Coordinates of C-alpha atoms and ligand atoms in Angstrom, one line a residue:
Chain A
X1 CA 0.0 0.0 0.0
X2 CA 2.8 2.5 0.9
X3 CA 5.0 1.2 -1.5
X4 CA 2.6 1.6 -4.2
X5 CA 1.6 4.8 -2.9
X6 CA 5.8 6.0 -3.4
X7 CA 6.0 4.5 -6.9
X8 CA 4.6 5.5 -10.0
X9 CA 5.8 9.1 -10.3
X10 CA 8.5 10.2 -13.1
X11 CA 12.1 8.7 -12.7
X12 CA 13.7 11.9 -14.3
X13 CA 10.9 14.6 -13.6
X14 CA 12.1 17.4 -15.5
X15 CA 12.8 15.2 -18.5
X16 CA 9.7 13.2 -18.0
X17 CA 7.5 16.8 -17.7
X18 CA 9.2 18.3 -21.2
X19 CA 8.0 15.5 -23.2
X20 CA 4.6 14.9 -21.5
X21 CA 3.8 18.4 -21.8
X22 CA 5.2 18.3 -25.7
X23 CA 2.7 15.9 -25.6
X24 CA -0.5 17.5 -24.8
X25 CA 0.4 20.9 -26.1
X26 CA 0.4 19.4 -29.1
X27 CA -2.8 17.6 -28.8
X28 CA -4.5 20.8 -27.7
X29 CA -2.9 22.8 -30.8
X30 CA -4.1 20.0 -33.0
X31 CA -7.5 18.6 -32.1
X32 CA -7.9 15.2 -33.3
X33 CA -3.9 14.6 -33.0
X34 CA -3.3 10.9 -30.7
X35 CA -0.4 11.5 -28.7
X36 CA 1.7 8.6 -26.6
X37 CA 3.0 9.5 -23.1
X38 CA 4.8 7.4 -20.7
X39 CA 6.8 7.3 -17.4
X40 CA 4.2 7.7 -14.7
X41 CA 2.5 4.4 -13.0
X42 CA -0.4 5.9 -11.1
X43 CA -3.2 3.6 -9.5
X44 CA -5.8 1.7 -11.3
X45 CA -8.1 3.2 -12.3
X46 CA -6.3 6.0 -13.1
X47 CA -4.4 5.6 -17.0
X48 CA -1.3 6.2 -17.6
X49 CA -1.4 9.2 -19.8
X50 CA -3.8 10.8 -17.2
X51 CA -0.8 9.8 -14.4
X52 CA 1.6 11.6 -16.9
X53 CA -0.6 14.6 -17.1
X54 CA -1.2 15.4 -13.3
X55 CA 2.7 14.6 -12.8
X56 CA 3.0 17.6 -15.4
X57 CA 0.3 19.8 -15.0
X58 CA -0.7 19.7 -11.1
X59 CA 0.5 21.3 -8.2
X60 CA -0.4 22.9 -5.1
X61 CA -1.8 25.9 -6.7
X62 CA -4.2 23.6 -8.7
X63 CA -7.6 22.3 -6.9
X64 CA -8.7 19.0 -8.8
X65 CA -12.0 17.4 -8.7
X66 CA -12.3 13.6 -8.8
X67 CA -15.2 12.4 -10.2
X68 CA -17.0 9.6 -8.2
X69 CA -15.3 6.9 -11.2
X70 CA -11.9 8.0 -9.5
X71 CA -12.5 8.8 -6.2
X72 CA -11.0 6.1 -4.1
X73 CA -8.1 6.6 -1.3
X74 CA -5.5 5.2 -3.5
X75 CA -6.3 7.6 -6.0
X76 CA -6.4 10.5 -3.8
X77 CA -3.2 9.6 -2.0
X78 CA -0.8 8.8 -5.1
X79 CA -2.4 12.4 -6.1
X80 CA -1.3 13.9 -3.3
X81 CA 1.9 12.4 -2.7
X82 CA 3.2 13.3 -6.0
X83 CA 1.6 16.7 -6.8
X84 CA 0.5 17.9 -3.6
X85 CA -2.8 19.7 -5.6
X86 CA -5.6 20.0 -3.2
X87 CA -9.0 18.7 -4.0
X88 CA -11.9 20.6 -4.4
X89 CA -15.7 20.7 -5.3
X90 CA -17.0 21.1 -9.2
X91 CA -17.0 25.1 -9.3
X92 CA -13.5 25.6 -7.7
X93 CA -11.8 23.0 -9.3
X94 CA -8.6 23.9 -12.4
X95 CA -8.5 20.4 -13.2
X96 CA -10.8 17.5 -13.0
X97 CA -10.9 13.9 -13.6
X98 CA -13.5 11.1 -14.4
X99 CA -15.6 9.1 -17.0
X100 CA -17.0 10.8 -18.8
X101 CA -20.4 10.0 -17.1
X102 CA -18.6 11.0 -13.9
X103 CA -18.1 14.4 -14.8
X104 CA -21.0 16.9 -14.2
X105 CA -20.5 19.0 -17.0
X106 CA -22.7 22.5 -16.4
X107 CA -21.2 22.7 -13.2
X108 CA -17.4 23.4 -14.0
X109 CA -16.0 27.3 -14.1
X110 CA -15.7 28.2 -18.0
X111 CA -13.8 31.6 -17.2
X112 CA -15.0 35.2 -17.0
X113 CA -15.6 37.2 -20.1
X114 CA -12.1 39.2 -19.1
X115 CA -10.6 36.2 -18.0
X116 CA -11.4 33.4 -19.8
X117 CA -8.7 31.3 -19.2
X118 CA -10.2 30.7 -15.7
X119 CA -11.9 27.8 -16.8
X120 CA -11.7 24.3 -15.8
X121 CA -9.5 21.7 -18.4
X122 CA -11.2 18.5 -17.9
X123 CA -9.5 15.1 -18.1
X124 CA -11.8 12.5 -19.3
X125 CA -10.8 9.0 -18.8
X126 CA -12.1 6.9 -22.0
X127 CA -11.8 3.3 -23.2
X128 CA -11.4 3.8 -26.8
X129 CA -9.4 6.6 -27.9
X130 CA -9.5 6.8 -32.3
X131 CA -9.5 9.1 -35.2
X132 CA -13.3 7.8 -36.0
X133 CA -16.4 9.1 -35.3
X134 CA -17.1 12.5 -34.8
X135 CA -16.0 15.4 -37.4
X136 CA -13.6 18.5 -35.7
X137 CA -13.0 21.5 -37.7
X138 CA -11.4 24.9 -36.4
X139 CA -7.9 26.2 -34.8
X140 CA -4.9 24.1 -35.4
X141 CA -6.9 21.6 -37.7
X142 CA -6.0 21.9 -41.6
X143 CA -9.5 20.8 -43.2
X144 CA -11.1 18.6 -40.7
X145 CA -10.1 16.0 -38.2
X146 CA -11.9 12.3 -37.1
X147 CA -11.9 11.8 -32.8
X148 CA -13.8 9.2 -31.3
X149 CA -15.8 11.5 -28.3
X150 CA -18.6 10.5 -26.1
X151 CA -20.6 12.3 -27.9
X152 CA -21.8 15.5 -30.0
X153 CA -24.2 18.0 -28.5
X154 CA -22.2 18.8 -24.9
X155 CA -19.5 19.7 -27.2
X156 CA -21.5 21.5 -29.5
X157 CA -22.7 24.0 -26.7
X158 CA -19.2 24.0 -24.8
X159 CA -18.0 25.5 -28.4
X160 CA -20.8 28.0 -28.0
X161 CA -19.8 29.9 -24.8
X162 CA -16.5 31.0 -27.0
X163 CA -14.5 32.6 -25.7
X164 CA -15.7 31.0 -22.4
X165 CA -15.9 27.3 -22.2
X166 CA -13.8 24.1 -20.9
X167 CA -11.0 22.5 -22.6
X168 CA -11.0 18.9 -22.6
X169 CA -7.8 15.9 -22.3
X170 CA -9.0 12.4 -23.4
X171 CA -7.1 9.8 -22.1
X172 CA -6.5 6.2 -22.7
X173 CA -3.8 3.5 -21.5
X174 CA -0.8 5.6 -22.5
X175 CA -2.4 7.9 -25.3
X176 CA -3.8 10.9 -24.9
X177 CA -6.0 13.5 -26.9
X178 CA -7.2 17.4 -26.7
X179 CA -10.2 19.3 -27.6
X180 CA -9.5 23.4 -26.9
X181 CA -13.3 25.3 -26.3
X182 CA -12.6 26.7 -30.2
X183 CA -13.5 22.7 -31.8
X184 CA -16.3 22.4 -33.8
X185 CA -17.7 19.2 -33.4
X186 CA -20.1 17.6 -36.0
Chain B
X1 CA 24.3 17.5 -10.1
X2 CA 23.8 21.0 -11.8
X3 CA 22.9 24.1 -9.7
X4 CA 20.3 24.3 -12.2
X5 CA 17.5 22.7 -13.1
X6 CA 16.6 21.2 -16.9
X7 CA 15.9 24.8 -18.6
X8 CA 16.4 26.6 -15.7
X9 CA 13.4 27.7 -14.4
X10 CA 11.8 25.3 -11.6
X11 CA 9.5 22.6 -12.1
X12 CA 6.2 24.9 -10.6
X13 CA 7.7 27.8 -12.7
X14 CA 7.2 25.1 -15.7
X15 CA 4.1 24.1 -14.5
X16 CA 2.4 27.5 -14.4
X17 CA 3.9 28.6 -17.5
X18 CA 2.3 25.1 -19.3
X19 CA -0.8 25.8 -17.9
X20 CA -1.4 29.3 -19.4
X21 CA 0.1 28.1 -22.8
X22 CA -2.4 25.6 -23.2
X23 CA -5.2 28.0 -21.9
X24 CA -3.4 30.6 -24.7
X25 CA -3.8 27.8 -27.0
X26 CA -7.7 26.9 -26.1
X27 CA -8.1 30.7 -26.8
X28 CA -6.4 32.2 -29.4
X29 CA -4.6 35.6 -29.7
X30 CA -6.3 36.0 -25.8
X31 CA -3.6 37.1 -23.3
X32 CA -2.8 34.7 -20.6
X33 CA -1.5 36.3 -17.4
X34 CA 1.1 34.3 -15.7
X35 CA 3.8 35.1 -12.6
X36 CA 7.1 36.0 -14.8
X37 CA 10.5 35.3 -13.2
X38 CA 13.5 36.8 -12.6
X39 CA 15.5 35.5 -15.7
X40 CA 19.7 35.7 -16.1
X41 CA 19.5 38.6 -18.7
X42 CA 17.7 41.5 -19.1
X43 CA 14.2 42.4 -20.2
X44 CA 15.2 43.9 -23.3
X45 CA 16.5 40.2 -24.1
X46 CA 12.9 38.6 -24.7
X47 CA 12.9 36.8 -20.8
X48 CA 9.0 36.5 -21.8
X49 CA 10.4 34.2 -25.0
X50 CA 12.8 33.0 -22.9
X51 CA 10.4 31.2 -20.3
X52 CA 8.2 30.0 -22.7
X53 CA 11.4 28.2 -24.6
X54 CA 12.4 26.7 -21.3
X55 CA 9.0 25.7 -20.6
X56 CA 8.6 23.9 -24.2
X57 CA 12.3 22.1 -24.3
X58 CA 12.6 18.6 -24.5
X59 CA 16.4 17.5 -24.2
X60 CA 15.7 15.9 -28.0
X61 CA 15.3 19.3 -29.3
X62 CA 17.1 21.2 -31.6
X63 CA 16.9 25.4 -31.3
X64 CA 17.5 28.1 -33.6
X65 CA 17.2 31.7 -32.1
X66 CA 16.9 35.0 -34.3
X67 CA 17.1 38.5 -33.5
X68 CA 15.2 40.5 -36.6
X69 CA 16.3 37.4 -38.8
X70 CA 19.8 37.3 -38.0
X71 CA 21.4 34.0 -36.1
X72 CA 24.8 35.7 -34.6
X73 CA 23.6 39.0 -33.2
X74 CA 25.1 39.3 -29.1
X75 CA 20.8 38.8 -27.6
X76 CA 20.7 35.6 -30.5
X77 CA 23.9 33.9 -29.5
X78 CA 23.8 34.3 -25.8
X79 CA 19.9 32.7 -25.5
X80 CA 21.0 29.7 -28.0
X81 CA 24.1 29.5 -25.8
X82 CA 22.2 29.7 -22.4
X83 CA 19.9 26.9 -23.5
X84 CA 22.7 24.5 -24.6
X85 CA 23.7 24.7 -21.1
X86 CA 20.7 24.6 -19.6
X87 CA 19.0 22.4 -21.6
X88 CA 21.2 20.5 -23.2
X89 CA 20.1 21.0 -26.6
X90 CA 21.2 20.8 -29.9
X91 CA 21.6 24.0 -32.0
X92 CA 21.4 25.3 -35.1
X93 CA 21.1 28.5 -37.5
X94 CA 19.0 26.5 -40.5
X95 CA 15.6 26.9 -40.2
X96 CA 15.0 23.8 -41.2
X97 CA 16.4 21.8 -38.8
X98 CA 15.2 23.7 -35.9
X99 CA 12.2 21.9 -33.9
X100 CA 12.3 25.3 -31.6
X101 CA 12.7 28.7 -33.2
X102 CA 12.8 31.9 -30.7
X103 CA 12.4 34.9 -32.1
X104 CA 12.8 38.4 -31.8
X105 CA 10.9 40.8 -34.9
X106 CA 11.0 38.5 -37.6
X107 CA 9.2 34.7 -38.9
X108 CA 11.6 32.8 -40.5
X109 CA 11.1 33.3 -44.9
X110 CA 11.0 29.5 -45.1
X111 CA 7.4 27.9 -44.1
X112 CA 8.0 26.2 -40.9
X113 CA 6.4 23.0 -40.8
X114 CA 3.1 21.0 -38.7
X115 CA 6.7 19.4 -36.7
X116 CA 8.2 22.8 -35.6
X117 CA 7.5 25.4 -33.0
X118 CA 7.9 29.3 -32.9
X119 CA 8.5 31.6 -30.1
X120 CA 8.0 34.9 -30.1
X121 CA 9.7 37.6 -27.6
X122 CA 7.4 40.2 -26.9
X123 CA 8.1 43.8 -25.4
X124 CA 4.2 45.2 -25.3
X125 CA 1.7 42.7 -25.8
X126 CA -1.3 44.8 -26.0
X127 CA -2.3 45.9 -28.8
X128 CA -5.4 48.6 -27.2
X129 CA -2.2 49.7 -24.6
X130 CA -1.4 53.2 -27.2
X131 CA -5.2 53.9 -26.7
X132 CA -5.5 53.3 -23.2
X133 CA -3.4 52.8 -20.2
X134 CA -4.6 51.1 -17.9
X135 CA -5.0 47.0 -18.1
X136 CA -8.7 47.3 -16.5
X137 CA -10.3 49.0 -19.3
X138 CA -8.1 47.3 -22.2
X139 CA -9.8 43.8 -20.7
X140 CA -12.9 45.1 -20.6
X141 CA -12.5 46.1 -24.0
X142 CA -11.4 42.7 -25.1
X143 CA -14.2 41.3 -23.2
X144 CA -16.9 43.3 -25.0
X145 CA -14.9 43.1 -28.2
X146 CA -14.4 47.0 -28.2
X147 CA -12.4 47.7 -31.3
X148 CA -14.0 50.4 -32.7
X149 CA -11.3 53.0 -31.2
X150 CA -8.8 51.0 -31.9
X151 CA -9.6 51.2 -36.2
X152 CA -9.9 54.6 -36.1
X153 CA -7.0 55.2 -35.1
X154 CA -5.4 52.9 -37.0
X155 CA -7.0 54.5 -40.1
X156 CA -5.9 58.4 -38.8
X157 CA -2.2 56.6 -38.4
X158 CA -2.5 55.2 -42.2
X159 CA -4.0 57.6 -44.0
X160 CA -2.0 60.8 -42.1
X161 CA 1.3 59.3 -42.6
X162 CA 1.0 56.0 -45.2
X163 CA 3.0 53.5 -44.5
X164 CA 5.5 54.4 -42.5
X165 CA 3.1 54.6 -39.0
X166 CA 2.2 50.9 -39.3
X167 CA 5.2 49.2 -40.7
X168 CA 5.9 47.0 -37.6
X169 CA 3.6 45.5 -34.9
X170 CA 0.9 45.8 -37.8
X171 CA -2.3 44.5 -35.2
X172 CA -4.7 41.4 -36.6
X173 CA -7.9 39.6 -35.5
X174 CA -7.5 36.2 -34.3
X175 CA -10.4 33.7 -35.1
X176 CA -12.8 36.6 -35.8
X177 CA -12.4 37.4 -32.2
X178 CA -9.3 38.8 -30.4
X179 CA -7.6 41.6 -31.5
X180 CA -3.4 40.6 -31.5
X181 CA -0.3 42.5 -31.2
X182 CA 1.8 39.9 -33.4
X183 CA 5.0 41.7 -31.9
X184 CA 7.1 44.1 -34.0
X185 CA 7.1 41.9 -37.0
X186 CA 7.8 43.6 -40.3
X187 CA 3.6 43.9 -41.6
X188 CA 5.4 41.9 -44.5
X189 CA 5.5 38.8 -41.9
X190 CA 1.8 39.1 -41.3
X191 CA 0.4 36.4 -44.1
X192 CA 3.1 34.3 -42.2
X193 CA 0.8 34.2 -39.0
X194 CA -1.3 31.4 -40.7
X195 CA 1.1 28.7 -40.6
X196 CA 1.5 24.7 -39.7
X197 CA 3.7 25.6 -37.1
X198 CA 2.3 26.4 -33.6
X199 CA 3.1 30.2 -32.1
X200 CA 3.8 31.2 -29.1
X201 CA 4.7 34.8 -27.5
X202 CA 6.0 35.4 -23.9
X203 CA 6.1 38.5 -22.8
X204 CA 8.4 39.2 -19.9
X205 CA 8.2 41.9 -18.6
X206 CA 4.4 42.6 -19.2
X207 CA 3.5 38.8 -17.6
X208 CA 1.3 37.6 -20.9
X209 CA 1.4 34.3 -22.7
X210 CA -0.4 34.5 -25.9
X211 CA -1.1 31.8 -28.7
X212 CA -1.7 30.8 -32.4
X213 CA -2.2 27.5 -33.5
X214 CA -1.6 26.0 -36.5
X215 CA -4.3 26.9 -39.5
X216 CA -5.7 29.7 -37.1
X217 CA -6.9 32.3 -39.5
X218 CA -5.3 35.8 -38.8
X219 CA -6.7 38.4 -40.6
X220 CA -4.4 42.2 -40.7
X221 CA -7.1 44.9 -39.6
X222 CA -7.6 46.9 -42.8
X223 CA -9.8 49.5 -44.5
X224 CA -11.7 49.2 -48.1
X225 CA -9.9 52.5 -49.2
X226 CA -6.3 51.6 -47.3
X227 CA -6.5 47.5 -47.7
X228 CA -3.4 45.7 -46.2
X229 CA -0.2 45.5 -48.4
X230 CA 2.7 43.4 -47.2
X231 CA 5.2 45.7 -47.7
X232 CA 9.0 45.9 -48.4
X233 CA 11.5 47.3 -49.9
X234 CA 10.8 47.7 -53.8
X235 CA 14.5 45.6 -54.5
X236 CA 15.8 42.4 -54.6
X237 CA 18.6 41.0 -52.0
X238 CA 22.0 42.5 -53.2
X239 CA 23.7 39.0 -52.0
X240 CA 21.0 36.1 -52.9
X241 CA 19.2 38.1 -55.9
X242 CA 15.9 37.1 -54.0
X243 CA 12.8 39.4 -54.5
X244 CA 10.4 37.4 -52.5
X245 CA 12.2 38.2 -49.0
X246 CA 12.1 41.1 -46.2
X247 CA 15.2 43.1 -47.0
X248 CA 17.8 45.3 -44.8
X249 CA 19.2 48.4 -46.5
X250 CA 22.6 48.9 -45.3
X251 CA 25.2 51.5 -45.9
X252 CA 28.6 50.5 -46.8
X253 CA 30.8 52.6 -47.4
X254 CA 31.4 56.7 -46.7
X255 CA 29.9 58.0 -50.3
X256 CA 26.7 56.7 -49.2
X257 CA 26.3 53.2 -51.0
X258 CA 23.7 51.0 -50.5
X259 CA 23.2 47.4 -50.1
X260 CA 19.6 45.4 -49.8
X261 CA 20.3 42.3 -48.2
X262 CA 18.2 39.4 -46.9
X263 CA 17.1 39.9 -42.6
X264 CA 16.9 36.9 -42.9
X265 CA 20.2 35.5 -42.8
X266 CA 20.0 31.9 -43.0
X267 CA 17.7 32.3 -46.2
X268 CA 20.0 34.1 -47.5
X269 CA 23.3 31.9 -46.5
X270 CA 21.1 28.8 -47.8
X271 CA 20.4 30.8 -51.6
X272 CA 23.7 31.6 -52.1
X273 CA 25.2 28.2 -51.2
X274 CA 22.8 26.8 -53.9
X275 CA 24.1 29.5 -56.5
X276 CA 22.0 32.4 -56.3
X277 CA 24.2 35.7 -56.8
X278 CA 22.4 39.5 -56.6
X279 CA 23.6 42.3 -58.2
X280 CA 26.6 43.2 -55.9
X281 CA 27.8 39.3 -55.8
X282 CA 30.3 38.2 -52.6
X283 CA 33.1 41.1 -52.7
X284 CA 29.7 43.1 -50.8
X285 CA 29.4 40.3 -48.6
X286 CA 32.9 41.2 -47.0
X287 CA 32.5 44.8 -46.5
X288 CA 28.9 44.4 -45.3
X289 CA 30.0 41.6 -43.0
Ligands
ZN301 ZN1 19.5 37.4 -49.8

């Protein structure tokens, strides 16, 4: 338990951070891009390219919400061991990570209008990450892009509040995809 | 051990400066505020370019850094230097093999491509700031997409004094929504801002991290009677012979002769090692060396 709880963070953290974050910055400037990430082992059910992402992104200064799929001690504790980000409720929180029917949507900060970057970034953990299904057009895409996303409308109005709105990181196993407020979604 | 960490700044200084450039990226041409620190150089030096390079290195990459297109200016060489120690990276002066360009006043003449990454330094990042001072109002002005000040002013400043008032830091609309300051760019750069390549600007001193990414449309504010020209000088390089590329006019000698040569140096370096000559050839080079 304590072991586990120790392990599973980055063996060279700077290193490990500059490619992770190479990672998703590039799946948030190209929606529809599938990134690989590696070198964090967090608890199940946790992935590993969400593991990779907190190591990067998270730190004391930002709350994180766990939805009820991945709100267990283990979780919690590894979280805390290795990023030391508090946890929050929905409206408070900068980062926030479930299933996708975990996370209640309507409920997240999406910015102020002179401030919209005050808005949560939602990791949503998913089975099946692939360039099928849904249609992306918009910012960093050339013509259009294919992402496989839980579903349409939600994204739809997200894309409405523009320039307010969430950004979203999909993640699966040790791959990991983006979808920035600005996406289109058909 | 170093006394240093990977690219200098901190791990939480990387973290915070990750976060806004993805939330620069989710919005684009919207200024993200972040905590700026205290960099080995000085302001003037492009710190705000400088932290968002640090924050972006990977150990694998390679860097090029230009200072108004020019690889081996003092500011160029000392930030390429810095990062080889600090980050261990490879550099290089050809565009083309650079994953990571920073840049001061100038896009590189050669498209950079979907695989590589620009950085801007920034000294004023907002663009409503010769308008109005204070950072309240220029928000709310961004907020409520309040530009109408903003173009008529820009269309006194063009149609009072032409060209000349608007030749660098030439302001565009992001998306159809924010209003940029693309930093002091040559106007002639501004097609350039729609590119495969993902942009970034730091700016240091001012504590704003701004984004572009690729196939982002950029438009250059402009006026049916004044529409927007991407200008230069009416010459081709003296060195390469090129006529598509921003040019320098330098004075080389004491009876007043000119020479129009390529900012960009590399371009220019790369043409004339394939065999392009301009009108003045390589004894020009010399002198203007
Ligand atoms: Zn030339």
């Amino acid at each position: 338990m304590q072991a586990q709880l120790l392990e599973g963070g980055f063996a060279d953290l700077p290193v490990d951070a500059s490619h992770t974050f190479r990672a998703v910055m590039t799946a948030m400037a190209r929606p529809g891009d599938i990134m690989d990430v590696a070198g964090a082992k967090p608890p199940s059910p946790l992935s590993t390219a969400c593991g990779a992402v907190l190591l990067t992104l998270c730190d004391p200064d930002t709350p994180i919400y766990l939805g009820t799929s991945h709100n267990t001690p283990e979780v919690r504790d590894w979280i805390t061991f290795h990023t030391g980000a508090p946890f929050s409720d929905v409206e408070n929180a900068t980062f926030a990570i479930g299933t996708w029917q975990a996370l209640p949507l309507s409920e997240f900060a999406i910015g102020t209008p002179e401030y919209p970057d005050r808005s949560a970034t939602l990791i949503v953990e998913t089975a099946d990450l692939s360039n099928a299904g849904t249609t992306l057009k918009g910012p960093g895409i050339k013509d259009q892009a294919q992402l496989s996303l839980p579903e349409q409308q939600a994204f739809q109005a997200n894309a409405a509040l523009f320039p307010l709105g969430l950004d979203f990181i999909f993640t699966s196993g040790n791959r990991l995809a983006a979808l920035p407020r600005t996406t289109k979604v058909s | 051990m170093s006394d240093y960490n990977f690219a200098y700044l901190d791990e939480q200084t990387k973290r915070m400066i990750r976060r806004a450039i993805l939330k620069g990226l989710a919005i684009p041409g919207y200024q993200v505020p972040f905590a700026s620190r205290e960099m080995p150089m000085p302001y003037g030096w492009g710190t705000g370019g400088v932290q968002v390079s640090a924050a972006v290195l990977t150990p694998e990459d390679t860097l090029k850094v230009i200072d108004q297109g020019a690889d081996d200016t003092t500011n160029a060489v000392s930030i390429r230097r810095f990062f080889e120690k600090t980050a261990g990276v490879q550099v290089t002066e050809a565009t083309t093999d650079a994953s990571v360009i920073q840049t001061r006043h100038r896009i590189p003449e050669q498209d950079l491509r979907a695989d590589q990454i620009l950085v801007y330094q920034v000294p004023i990042p907002e663009p409503l700031r010769f308008l109005e001072p204070s950072e309240v109002e220029t928000r709310k002005m961004h907020s409520l997409e309040e530009y109408g000040l903003m173009h008529v002013k820009l269309y006194e400043d063009i149609s009072q004094h032409g060209d000349i008032a608007t030749a660098y830091a030439y302001p565009v609309k992001v998306e159809g929504r924010y209003v940029m300051d693309p930093s002091p760019i040559p106007k002639f750069d501004n097609p350039k801002l729609e590119m495969a390549g993902i942009q970034l600007f730091g700016a240091g001193r001012e504590q704003r991290i701004y984004a572009i990414p690729p196939y982002t449309q950029v438009v250059s504010l402009d006026f049916d009677d004044y529409p927007f020209q991407a200008s230069k000088a009416d010459h081709a390089c003296d060195l390469c012979g090129a006529k598509d590329s921003y040019l320098d006019e330098l004075i080389v000698d004491d009876q007043g002769g000119r020479v129009f040569m390529c900012s960009d140096t590399d371009y220019c370096s790369t043409r004339r090692a394939q065999g392009h000559v301009g009108a003045q050839g390589s004894p020009i080079q010399e002198d203007a060396a």
